[in-house]
Amino acid sequence: MLKRCSCGGDMSLMLRTVIFAKKVNINNVPVYNCSFCGRNDVFPGVKEDVGKLVGKLGNQPAPGSIPFDQVHEWAGVLSKASNLSDPLQASVITRTAEERVNQLLDLLLIATSLQDEEWKKELHSRLSQLSGHNVS
Ligand SMILES: [Zn+2]
């Protein structure tokens, strides 16, 4: 779970609270953190969605906190994996992600049999949040 920082130090993946506009706590955002120089990089796979979330909050957000692990499937997987392994291990993340995909596919079968188009759309977008995030 390591990445090289521009300072030459090792960056490790962790879940952090990002504070937006000094008012809104966005909890459990996957971030690469450098223990050497303290630099934080939002995990590339969720960067765009964090940006969208912040865009929706606007310039004058109401104070509060947002559990990002419930907004974004990938953050949810990392949050679950971090309860199972500390520090985060790629094998645990991969297994947790596979389990979540299977769970969503099961739900998709149910949604399809119920012909619930709204639910199907929601499940498809959750599945797409998980695709393409290989960490190994
Ligand atoms: Zn650094």
PDB file of N, CA, C and O in Angstrom, residues 1-14 31-41:
ATOM      1  N   MET A   1       0.830  -1.194   0.000  1.00  0.00           N
ATOM      2  CA  MET A   1       0.000   0.000   0.000  1.00  0.00           C
ATOM      3  C   MET A   1       0.862   1.240   0.000  1.00  0.00           C
ATOM      4  O   MET A   1       0.506   2.246   0.568  1.00  0.00           O
ATOM      5  N   LEU A   2       2.048   1.134  -0.609  1.00  0.00           N
ATOM      6  CA  LEU A   2       2.958   2.263  -0.549  1.00  0.00           C
ATOM      7  C   LEU A   2       3.089   2.960  -1.889  1.00  0.00           C
ATOM      8  O   LEU A   2       2.941   2.367  -2.943  1.00  0.00           O
ATOM      9  N   LYS A   3       3.365   4.233  -1.793  1.00  0.00           N
ATOM     10  CA  LYS A   3       3.581   5.050  -2.965  1.00  0.00           C
ATOM     11  C   LYS A   3       4.750   5.955  -2.599  1.00  0.00           C
ATOM     12  O   LYS A   3       4.961   6.248  -1.418  1.00  0.00           O
ATOM     13  N   ARG A   4       5.525   6.362  -3.595  1.00  0.00           N
ATOM     14  CA  ARG A   4       6.681   7.197  -3.312  1.00  0.00           C
ATOM     15  C   ARG A   4       6.289   8.674  -3.351  1.00  0.00           C
ATOM     16  O   ARG A   4       5.666   9.135  -4.293  1.00  0.00           O
ATOM     17  N   CYS A   5       6.669   9.408  -2.319  1.00  0.00           N
ATOM     18  CA  CYS A   5       6.388  10.844  -2.264  1.00  0.00           C
ATOM     19  C   CYS A   5       7.446  11.606  -3.058  1.00  0.00           C
ATOM     20  O   CYS A   5       8.554  11.115  -3.257  1.00  0.00           O
ATOM     21  N   SER A   6       7.121  12.819  -3.461  1.00  0.00           N
ATOM     22  CA  SER A   6       8.092  13.616  -4.212  1.00  0.00           C
ATOM     23  C   SER A   6       9.314  13.978  -3.356  1.00  0.00           C
ATOM     24  O   SER A   6      10.366  14.311  -3.884  1.00  0.00           O
ATOM     25  N   CYS A   7       9.181  13.916  -2.021  1.00  0.00           N
ATOM     26  CA  CYS A   7      10.326  14.198  -1.147  1.00  0.00           C
ATOM     27  C   CYS A   7      11.226  12.978  -0.998  1.00  0.00           C
ATOM     28  O   CYS A   7      12.281  13.058  -0.381  1.00  0.00           O
ATOM     29  N   GLY A   8      10.776  11.825  -1.539  1.00  0.00           N
ATOM     30  CA  GLY A   8      11.561  10.612  -1.433  1.00  0.00           C
ATOM     31  C   GLY A   8      11.084   9.685  -0.329  1.00  0.00           C
ATOM     32  O   GLY A   8      11.534   8.553  -0.227  1.00  0.00           O
ATOM     33  N   GLY A   9      10.186  10.159   0.513  1.00  0.00           N
ATOM     34  CA  GLY A   9       9.654   9.331   1.594  1.00  0.00           C
ATOM     35  C   GLY A   9       8.595   8.369   1.085  1.00  0.00           C
ATOM     36  O   GLY A   9       8.150   8.451  -0.058  1.00  0.00           O
ATOM     37  N   ASP A  10       8.185   7.444   1.948  1.00  0.00           N
ATOM     38  CA  ASP A  10       7.125   6.502   1.605  1.00  0.00           C
ATOM     39  C   ASP A  10       5.772   7.075   2.006  1.00  0.00           C
ATOM     40  O   ASP A  10       5.608   7.595   3.102  1.00  0.00           O
ATOM     41  N   MET A  11       4.795   6.940   1.114  1.00  0.00           N
ATOM     42  CA  MET A  11       3.437   7.369   1.437  1.00  0.00           C
ATOM     43  C   MET A  11       2.584   6.129   1.675  1.00  0.00           C
ATOM     44  O   MET A  11       2.650   5.183   0.904  1.00  0.00           O
ATOM     45  N   SER A  12       1.798   6.129   2.735  1.00  0.00           N
ATOM     46  CA  SER A  12       0.913   4.990   2.943  1.00  0.00           C
ATOM     47  C   SER A  12      -0.547   5.422   2.885  1.00  0.00           C
ATOM     48  O   SER A  12      -0.897   6.558   3.209  1.00  0.00           O
ATOM     49  N   LEU A  13      -1.368   4.470   2.452  1.00  0.00           N
ATOM     50  CA  LEU A  13      -2.783   4.749   2.259  1.00  0.00           C
ATOM     51  C   LEU A  13      -3.516   4.676   3.598  1.00  0.00           C
ATOM     52  O   LEU A  13      -3.350   3.722   4.348  1.00  0.00           O
ATOM     53  N   MET A  14      -4.304   5.688   3.887  1.00  0.00           N
ATOM     54  CA  MET A  14      -5.101   5.667   5.115  1.00  0.00           C
ATOM     55  C   MET A  14      -6.393   6.437   4.893  1.00  0.00           C
ATOM     56  O   MET A  14      -6.558   7.118   3.882  1.00  0.00           O
ATOM     57  N   VAL A  31      -6.652   8.580   1.581  1.00  0.00           N
ATOM     58  CA  VAL A  31      -5.597   9.556   1.312  1.00  0.00           C
ATOM     59  C   VAL A  31      -4.244   8.860   1.435  1.00  0.00           C
ATOM     60  O   VAL A  31      -4.049   8.023   2.307  1.00  0.00           O
ATOM     61  N   TYR A  32      -3.320   9.202   0.523  1.00  0.00           N
ATOM     62  CA  TYR A  32      -1.940   8.786   0.710  1.00  0.00           C
ATOM     63  C   TYR A  32      -1.248   9.829   1.575  1.00  0.00           C
ATOM     64  O   TYR A  32      -1.281  11.016   1.249  1.00  0.00           O
ATOM     65  N   ASN A  33      -0.627   9.398   2.658  1.00  0.00           N
ATOM     66  CA  ASN A  33       0.032  10.321   3.564  1.00  0.00           C
ATOM     67  C   ASN A  33       1.525  10.001   3.648  1.00  0.00           C
ATOM     68  O   ASN A  33       1.919   8.852   3.776  1.00  0.00           O
ATOM     69  N   CYS A  34       2.341  11.062   3.576  1.00  0.00           N
ATOM     70  CA  CYS A  34       3.779  10.893   3.720  1.00  0.00           C
ATOM     71  C   CYS A  34       4.146  11.178   5.173  1.00  0.00           C
ATOM     72  O   CYS A  34       3.908  12.273   5.670  1.00  0.00           O
ATOM     73  N   SER A  35       4.732  10.180   5.842  1.00  0.00           N
ATOM     74  CA  SER A  35       5.064  10.373   7.252  1.00  0.00           C
ATOM     75  C   SER A  35       6.312  11.227   7.396  1.00  0.00           C
ATOM     76  O   SER A  35       6.618  11.732   8.465  1.00  0.00           O
ATOM     77  N   PHE A  36       7.031  11.404   6.291  1.00  0.00           N
ATOM     78  CA  PHE A  36       8.274  12.159   6.343  1.00  0.00           C
ATOM     79  C   PHE A  36       8.030  13.669   6.253  1.00  0.00           C
ATOM     80  O   PHE A  36       8.459  14.427   7.113  1.00  0.00           O
ATOM     81  N   CYS A  37       7.289  14.106   5.225  1.00  0.00           N
ATOM     82  CA  CYS A  37       7.068  15.551   5.062  1.00  0.00           C
ATOM     83  C   CYS A  37       5.627  15.958   5.351  1.00  0.00           C
ATOM     84  O   CYS A  37       5.294  17.137   5.350  1.00  0.00           O
ATOM     85  N   GLY A  38       4.743  14.972   5.596  1.00  0.00           N
ATOM     86  CA  GLY A  38       3.374  15.291   5.988  1.00  0.00           C
ATOM     87  C   GLY A  38       2.438  15.582   4.839  1.00  0.00           C
ATOM     88  O   GLY A  38       1.293  15.974   5.045  1.00  0.00           O
ATOM     89  N   ARG A  39       2.906  15.375   3.600  1.00  0.00           N
ATOM     90  CA  ARG A  39       2.059  15.645   2.449  1.00  0.00           C
ATOM     91  C   ARG A  39       0.894  14.653   2.354  1.00  0.00           C
ATOM     92  O   ARG A  39       1.049  13.473   2.660  1.00  0.00           O
ATOM     93  N   ASN A  40      -0.273  15.157   1.944  1.00  0.00           N
ATOM     94  CA  ASN A  40      -1.454  14.302   1.742  1.00  0.00           C
ATOM     95  C   ASN A  40      -1.910  14.369   0.294  1.00  0.00           C
ATOM     96  O   ASN A  40      -2.059  15.445  -0.255  1.00  0.00           O
ATOM     97  N   ASP A  41      -2.122  13.219  -0.322  1.00  0.00           N
ATOM     98  CA  ASP A  41      -2.702  13.160  -1.665  1.00  0.00           C
ATOM     99  C   ASP A  41      -3.979  12.329  -1.605  1.00  0.00           C
ATOM    100  O   ASP A  41      -3.930  11.173  -1.164  1.00  0.00           O
TER     101      ASP A  41
END
